[in-house]
Amino acid sequence: MNQETPWLQVPAAPIDEEARRRAEERQTRLTKPLGSLGQLETLATRLAGMQGSDTPRADTVHISIFAGDHGVAAEGISRFPQSVTMEMVRNFVRGGAGISVLARSIDARLEVINLGTVEETGPLEGVTDVRIGPGTANFVQGPAMDLHQLALAMNAGRHAAERARLAGTEVYLAGEMGIGNTTAAAAVACALMGAEPEELVGPGTGLDDDGVRHKAEVIRRALERHREHLDEPVECLRRVGGFEIAAMSGAYLACAQMGMPVLVDGFISSVSALATARICPSARDWFLFAHASAEPGHRRVLEALSARPLLDLGMRLGEASGAATAVPLLRLACDIHGRMATFDEAQVAEAL
């Protein structure tokens, strides 16, 4: 473990099992057949245990978007140039990106963190600048990050989670932006799961079949180069990950340590969650999963996490867009749990 990240060894906070039990008992007394609202009931009871409250809430939502470029883009694994990463960072803070619109719609706080784009513009209003470097190194040729860069990325995620906690956040979301990041995420997932690249690689930014095959071959070369160093999840992130993937992993772990619920987005976010769960297995208790991405490898990653996503809408935008879309479901689950009448209150016979 890197001496710059000793906090990675801190265990996750315990779930309040008594609060969860009380929530489950309340569900048996609400004016409906038990189980008739499916995952809405499970969401409410899980949030009750996470928040240690008889009235769980999902009103205060914080979204951190981590941006960073990837050296592996030099291998021709994306249809778009790396300049798009910084263009999208500007779009986030101007309010024109998908997640910007969704954040306004759900009244969530949106934070944009630049960890290291190829294009350097200096301070940009609305962007937290935590520049680690001009993107990661090409992991086909060597490690994506050195130890110090990995620590900076994971600490950036931790600090974002801490800011969210201090702001009274009830549910934390993280998203990403970076040309080449589905390649990095697939490489990390292959390493953690022992899967073949062809099982997890997808079109990302819209590659055709030849592009997907090339992308898989690039990942295969990287895995072969680093194969003796991929058993340990933190080293796996350093070798074939990305700044934003490592930052999300750090944020998720810090959330679990502080006892703050996480709503995980799609493929890339779920790979970060998988890495976090491998670093600290008890952190998995703090994750809710928003949706099943159209990116082919996502279902395999969800299976590895024993995750049941809330939505399946064919989305694959990233940016925490799927997670933001699922937030209203959390709020509905909390409202039903807290406001629906019990049999006694409604004077209804318990024979439904």
XYZ file of C-alpha atoms in Angstrom:
352
model
C 0.000 0.000 0.000
C 1.346 3.420 -1.005
C 2.525 5.417 2.017
C 0.672 8.414 0.561
C -2.658 6.595 0.898
C -2.710 4.912 4.333
C -6.418 5.748 4.567
C -7.142 2.980 2.045
C -6.763 0.548 4.933
C -9.570 2.130 6.978
C -12.624 -0.182 7.020
C -16.061 0.861 5.850
C -18.535 2.123 8.424
C -20.990 -0.522 9.665
C -24.550 -0.534 8.399
C -27.073 0.282 11.134
C -28.795 -3.107 11.214
C -31.290 -1.990 13.856
C -32.485 0.892 11.681
C -32.734 -1.464 8.715
C -34.705 -3.951 10.787
C -37.128 -1.231 11.929
C -37.588 -0.171 8.306
C -38.342 -3.737 7.248
C -40.854 -4.037 10.086
C -42.551 -0.799 8.985
C -42.848 -2.179 5.461
C -44.927 -5.052 6.856
C -47.417 -2.531 8.299
C -47.908 -0.266 5.264
C -51.228 -0.457 3.423
C -50.087 -2.756 0.624
C -49.199 -6.409 0.216
C -45.647 -6.950 1.407
C -43.274 -6.958 -1.531
C -45.801 -5.419 -3.909
C -43.572 -2.403 -4.555
C -40.534 -4.537 -5.290
C -37.214 -2.713 -5.304
C -38.804 0.471 -3.962
C -39.233 -1.354 -0.653
C -35.679 -2.708 -0.717
C -34.292 0.734 -1.521
C -36.039 2.293 1.442
C -34.882 -0.341 3.911
C -31.308 -0.288 2.617
C -31.169 3.512 2.831
C -32.588 3.346 6.351
C -29.712 1.088 7.376
C -27.157 3.242 5.606
C -28.444 6.482 7.106
C -29.347 5.048 10.498
C -32.749 6.676 10.214
C -36.389 5.641 10.344
C -37.024 8.290 7.673
C -34.327 7.836 5.002
C -33.982 10.643 2.470
C -32.413 11.239 -0.935
C -33.091 14.955 -1.208
C -29.532 16.296 -0.963
C -27.531 14.843 -3.835
C -23.926 15.638 -4.784
C -22.438 14.747 -8.177
C -18.680 14.781 -8.753
C -17.509 14.617 -12.364
C -13.839 13.658 -12.680
C -12.098 14.474 -15.966
C -8.782 13.212 -17.281
C -7.161 12.099 -20.510
C -5.594 8.736 -21.307
C -2.266 8.011 -22.954
C -3.684 4.831 -24.490
C -5.601 7.095 -26.890
C -2.359 7.091 -28.922
C -3.265 3.514 -29.913
C -6.285 4.730 -31.913
C -8.955 3.290 -29.640
C -11.438 6.213 -29.915
C -13.273 7.957 -32.720
C -12.732 11.327 -31.029
C -9.571 13.359 -30.381
C -8.476 14.058 -26.821
C -9.344 17.739 -27.208
C -12.964 16.659 -26.718
C -12.295 15.974 -23.030
C -11.581 19.627 -22.282
C -14.374 20.785 -24.568
C -16.770 18.700 -22.504
C -15.361 20.064 -19.238
C -16.306 23.526 -20.509
C -19.706 22.203 -21.545
C -20.302 20.822 -18.040
C -19.753 24.157 -16.330
C -21.667 26.088 -18.992
C -24.669 23.878 -18.302
C -24.975 22.300 -21.736
C -23.969 18.700 -21.011
C -26.415 15.906 -20.322
C -25.391 15.649 -16.675
C -25.674 19.427 -16.300
C -29.309 19.280 -17.394
C -30.042 16.258 -15.234
C -28.380 17.820 -12.184
C -30.627 20.867 -12.507
C -33.665 18.656 -12.958
C -33.032 16.749 -9.731
C -31.699 19.816 -7.864
C -28.302 18.218 -7.286
C -25.005 19.970 -6.647
C -22.650 19.390 -9.588
C -18.889 19.595 -9.098
C -16.440 19.287 -12.017
C -12.863 18.239 -11.182
C -10.085 18.347 -13.782
C -7.480 15.761 -12.856
C -5.401 16.105 -15.985
C -6.484 16.898 -19.520
C -4.045 17.073 -22.419
C -5.213 20.603 -23.118
C -4.140 22.982 -20.375
C -6.176 26.173 -20.105
C -5.282 27.409 -16.650
C -8.002 28.222 -14.096
C -11.509 27.789 -15.473
C -14.500 29.192 -13.616
C -16.612 26.418 -12.130
C -13.872 23.759 -12.400
C -11.864 22.446 -9.465
C -8.333 22.121 -10.848
C -6.437 19.160 -9.379
C -4.091 18.701 -12.303
C -1.946 15.582 -11.928
C -0.451 15.690 -15.411
C -1.434 15.953 -19.105
C -3.287 12.650 -18.951
C -1.980 9.234 -18.013
C 0.854 7.482 -19.804
C 0.139 4.930 -22.523
C -0.304 1.737 -20.515
C 0.607 -0.427 -23.497
C 4.148 0.851 -23.065
C 4.343 1.106 -19.260
C 2.268 1.916 -16.149
C -0.489 4.471 -16.663
C 0.570 6.296 -13.473
C 3.452 6.427 -11.068
C 2.794 5.890 -7.372
C 2.549 9.602 -6.611
C 0.065 10.225 -9.423
C -2.101 7.337 -8.266
C -2.118 8.734 -4.731
C -3.053 12.183 -6.011
C -5.946 10.754 -8.026
C -7.338 8.639 -5.189
C -6.919 11.480 -2.713
C -8.773 13.801 -5.095
C -11.703 11.401 -4.962
C -11.497 11.200 -1.196
C -11.513 14.987 -0.853
C -14.529 15.276 -3.176
C -16.425 12.814 -0.982
C -15.420 14.758 2.126
C -16.700 18.009 0.608
C -19.974 16.292 -0.171
C -20.241 14.984 3.374
C -19.601 18.408 4.871
C -22.391 19.792 2.662
C -24.893 17.366 4.202
C -25.117 15.046 1.194
C -27.552 12.158 1.558
C -26.603 10.314 -1.644
C -23.318 10.643 -3.562
C -22.892 10.182 -7.327
C -19.677 10.178 -9.360
C -19.175 10.425 -13.094
C -16.308 10.714 -15.524
C -15.101 12.309 -18.717
C -12.030 11.275 -20.649
C -11.416 10.083 -24.194
C -10.132 6.520 -23.890
C -11.713 5.776 -20.544
C -13.803 2.786 -21.652
C -10.541 1.179 -22.787
C -8.943 1.798 -19.392
C -12.053 0.620 -17.559
C -12.218 -2.573 -19.622
C -8.534 -3.235 -18.939
C -9.049 -2.818 -15.175
C -12.146 -5.024 -15.250
C -10.365 -7.755 -17.232
C -7.511 -7.723 -14.739
C -9.773 -7.805 -11.665
C -12.115 -10.460 -13.049
C -9.692 -12.598 -15.024
C -11.781 -12.028 -18.150
C -10.740 -11.923 -21.783
C -10.885 -8.493 -23.471
C -13.410 -9.715 -26.031
C -15.836 -10.459 -23.187
C -15.864 -6.872 -21.899
C -14.873 -4.516 -24.700
C -17.578 -2.432 -26.341
C -17.950 0.411 -28.853
C -17.356 3.193 -26.328
C -17.613 6.381 -28.393
C -19.136 4.478 -31.310
C -16.451 2.190 -32.747
C -17.380 -0.219 -35.538
C -16.619 -3.946 -35.333
C -13.058 -3.500 -36.570
C -12.530 -0.742 -34.012
C -13.814 -2.930 -31.190
C -11.490 -5.772 -32.242
C -8.535 -3.387 -32.311
C -9.475 -2.032 -28.898
C -9.569 -5.583 -27.492
C -6.142 -6.318 -28.963
C -4.701 -3.143 -27.399
C -6.041 -4.222 -24.011
C -4.655 -7.732 -24.497
C -1.187 -6.302 -25.149
C -1.412 -4.152 -22.020
C -2.568 -7.023 -19.835
C 0.265 -9.188 -21.100
C 2.790 -6.462 -20.367
C 1.576 -5.947 -16.791
C 0.314 -9.458 -15.987
C 2.714 -10.034 -13.088
C 1.442 -6.910 -11.300
C -2.347 -7.060 -11.652
C -3.344 -9.256 -8.708
C -3.508 -6.323 -6.270
C -6.374 -3.888 -7.008
C -4.542 -0.658 -6.193
C -1.598 -1.664 -8.374
C -4.078 -2.665 -11.073
C -5.505 0.877 -11.037
C -1.987 2.285 -11.303
C -0.939 0.034 -14.149
C -3.948 0.153 -16.499
C -6.403 2.607 -14.963
C -7.008 6.309 -15.414
C -6.965 9.380 -13.225
C -10.762 9.545 -13.131
C -11.198 5.807 -12.560
C -8.818 5.928 -9.583
C -10.473 9.097 -8.261
C -13.928 7.531 -8.346
C -12.581 4.493 -6.534
C -11.103 6.780 -3.872
C -14.377 8.684 -3.594
C -16.417 5.502 -3.230
C -14.114 4.155 -0.540
C -14.196 7.433 1.386
C -18.006 7.452 1.184
C -18.141 3.948 2.633
C -15.705 4.875 5.392
C -17.797 7.945 6.298
C -21.101 6.112 5.988
C -22.484 7.982 2.968
C -24.631 6.084 0.423
C -23.316 5.866 -3.143
C -25.438 5.550 -6.266
C -23.144 4.001 -8.877
C -23.524 4.953 -12.552
C -22.618 2.784 -15.548
C -19.710 0.744 -16.876
C -16.756 2.936 -15.917
C -18.193 3.894 -12.524
C -18.993 0.254 -11.798
C -15.423 -0.761 -12.602
C -14.286 1.822 -10.039
C -16.790 0.335 -7.586
C -15.426 -3.157 -8.294
C -11.885 -1.977 -7.607
C -13.094 -0.360 -4.374
C -14.833 -3.554 -3.288
C -11.625 -5.491 -3.935
C -9.645 -2.980 -1.853
C -12.241 -3.008 0.959
C -14.936 -5.705 0.632
C -17.215 -4.104 3.248
C -17.432 -0.953 1.099
C -19.817 -2.893 -1.186
C -22.552 -2.492 1.448
C -22.685 1.242 0.683
C -23.309 0.911 -3.066
C -26.614 1.128 -4.889
C -26.525 0.557 -8.647
C -28.448 2.887 -10.910
C -28.731 1.195 -14.284
C -27.572 -1.461 -16.712
C -25.452 0.256 -19.339
C -25.613 -0.647 -23.007
C -21.807 -1.042 -22.889
C -21.407 -4.847 -23.220
C -19.018 -5.381 -20.323
C -21.226 -3.693 -17.757
C -23.446 -6.689 -17.063
C -20.403 -8.829 -16.322
C -19.119 -6.213 -13.882
C -22.532 -6.001 -12.220
C -22.536 -9.787 -11.834
C -19.106 -9.633 -10.197
C -20.549 -7.118 -7.716
C -23.778 -9.130 -7.162
C -25.545 -5.928 -8.169
C -29.147 -5.490 -9.228
C -29.510 -2.244 -11.196
C -32.613 -0.098 -10.857
C -33.003 0.849 -14.529
C -32.299 -0.641 -17.948
C -32.777 2.144 -20.486
C -30.018 1.391 -22.976
C -27.947 4.337 -21.734
C -24.160 4.541 -22.152
C -23.346 8.249 -21.918
C -21.421 8.113 -18.651
C -21.060 11.436 -16.793
C -23.182 9.942 -13.956
C -26.184 10.433 -16.242
C -27.727 7.037 -15.483
C -27.271 7.565 -11.758
C -28.887 11.000 -11.924
C -31.789 9.474 -13.853
C -32.333 6.959 -11.034
C -32.367 9.536 -8.212
C -36.159 10.114 -8.472
C -36.663 6.401 -7.778
C -34.738 6.732 -4.516
C -36.857 9.729 -3.567
C -40.074 7.889 -4.373
C -38.934 4.917 -2.305
C -38.231 7.201 0.658
C -41.539 9.055 0.307
C -43.581 5.865 0.144
C -41.737 4.455 3.130
C -42.190 7.554 5.249
C -45.589 8.873 4.150
C -47.690 5.868 3.222
C -50.228 5.056 5.920
C -49.938 1.950 8.056
C -52.890 -0.406 8.456
C -53.567 1.040 11.896
C -53.426 4.635 10.693
C -55.753 3.943 7.786
C -57.990 1.661 9.843
C -57.674 -1.003 7.169
C -57.854 -4.686 7.995
C -54.494 -6.407 7.435
C -55.848 -8.834 4.829
C -54.353 -7.458 1.624
